Amino acid sequence: MTDFLRPDISTTRPSFFELTATFARIGLLSFGGPAGQIGMMHRILVDERRWISEERFLHALNYCMLLPGPEAQQLATYCGWLLHGRRGGIIAGTLFILPGFIVIVALAAAYALYQDTHWLPALLSGLKAGVLAIVIEALLRVAKRALVSRSLMYIAGAAFIALFLFGLPFPLVILIAGAVGWFVARRAMTSSAAGEQSPSLGSAPKIDVPPLHKRAVGLLCGLAIWQIPFALIWIFAAPETLAQLQTFFSKMAVVTFGGAYAVLAYVAQIAVETHGWMTAGEMLDGLALSEATPGPLVLVLSYIGFLAAFRNPGLLDPLLAGVMGASVAAWATFVPSFIFIFLGAPYMESARHNRRLSAALSAITAAVVGVILNLSVWFGLHVLFRDVERVALVPVINLNLSVPVWNTLDPVALALFVASTLMLFRFKLGMVPVLALCIAAGFARLWVGG
């Protein structure tokens, strides 16, 4: 069985200005959580621009899925690194989060001053309906290219069932899929004839792994850059809260496997109960604010950092302290992602012609399709219905099913979802018109008080 191995295709290389402009656009439009963000990058970088091949994009995605932290931002960094080296990775990864960071800081400041988020539900109901259509389009596009064999389809289906019905941890599902791909390839290689030619894995140039001393220096430099806020806090005698934020979110950055939702419950508990930075209701408001902004959902950590420093400013102006707190939280959260990519990506690229590793990563890609399907179903249920219940089917084996409360169907959200789907699939209008329509509809709904 060699159906885990797929060929690469030729691509073009953009100028540095083109890369910067494109990732600025991606950063501004990166709504919809990791599923929508990954689908959007795939559409722009693989389908429209043809800067990165299908095989290489999925190879990068597989690696990012194994890392702690925001996988979509890591994927953007990886793609930028592929196209223009380390400076391309810095630009791509930074621009992916910068628009959302600016917006979340502005919203956190308004919230800290006025405590007013009454406008969010109506706006989000419109925006999320459009994002749901974009997520489904991304799911279909990635599935069409990734599930090229029956074996990969089975893995995708099993991953969806494991997540949606049994609630298994995301990292466990990914690791099992990778192990299945590895052993299937190993068995195929063992049983194949000695003189049989291996299938081609593409003609992309090989990327050499830096020597050990350069890797060690790179790691030490990355760790030093990561902890720069501690030096600045000490030099300028900044409030102790900033040091607490740097310490806490540095720890979170290296254990956040499984995406934002996997760690937000713990972060909320520490922020509310241990440090008293905010109330539980304010934490929920922060989640709503972060969902209304582009970029990774973990930008909610910048909201937490803002409120924590705003309320404990020391000798600083509260707004200035809040901006510093949000910046420290973002720095501690996202800098490790750059370290993971710059140190690990050369290994991944040099191993692209390893048949067992390629098979394992292709199986992970199939599992990721199941992950995106699970996110799409979960997201769709919560967009179209106000209430969703988790029904225990067989408690002894943790078999559960999410069921919508049918009389809580939101007809406006349903109408916007249908309109967005037609715009994307029937009229091929793209993401920008869809999101513009949905945002306008959300404001209209707010205006009429619906």
Coordinates of N, CA and C in Angstrom, one line a residue, residues 117-125 439-450:
T117 N -20.7 45.5 25.9 CA -20.6 44.6 24.7 C -22.0 44.2 24.2
H118 N -23.0 45.1 24.4 CA -24.3 44.7 23.9 C -24.4 44.5 22.4
W119 N -23.5 45.1 21.7 CA -23.6 45.1 20.2 C -23.0 43.8 19.7
L120 N -22.2 43.1 20.5 CA -21.5 41.9 20.0 C -22.4 40.8 19.4
P121 N -23.4 40.3 20.2 CA -24.2 39.2 19.7 C -24.8 39.4 18.3
A122 N -25.4 40.5 18.0 CA -25.9 40.7 16.7 C -24.8 40.7 15.6
L123 N -23.7 41.4 15.9 CA -22.7 41.5 14.9 C -22.1 40.1 14.7
L124 N -21.8 39.3 15.8 CA -21.3 38.0 15.6 C -22.2 37.0 14.9
S125 N -23.5 37.2 15.1 CA -24.4 36.3 14.4 C -24.3 36.4 12.9
I439 N -21.2 41.1 7.8 CA -21.0 42.2 8.8 C -22.1 43.3 8.7
A440 N -22.4 43.6 7.4 CA -23.5 44.6 7.2 C -24.8 44.1 7.7
A441 N -25.1 42.8 7.5 CA -26.3 42.2 8.1 C -26.3 42.2 9.6
G442 N -25.2 42.0 10.2 CA -25.1 42.0 11.6 C -25.4 43.4 12.2
F443 N -24.8 44.4 11.5 CA -25.1 45.8 12.0 C -26.5 46.2 11.8
A444 N -27.1 45.7 10.7 CA -28.5 45.9 10.4 C -29.4 45.3 11.5
R445 N -29.0 44.1 11.9 CA -29.8 43.4 12.9 C -29.7 44.1 14.2
L446 N -28.5 44.7 14.5 CA -28.3 45.5 15.7 C -29.2 46.7 15.7
W447 N -29.2 47.4 14.5 CA -30.0 48.6 14.3 C -31.5 48.4 14.6
V448 N -32.0 47.3 14.1 CA -33.4 47.1 14.3 C -33.7 46.4 15.6
G449 N -32.7 46.0 16.3 CA -32.9 45.4 17.6 C -33.3 44.0 17.6
G450 N -32.9 43.2 16.4 CA -33.3 41.8 16.3 C -32.3 40.9 16.9

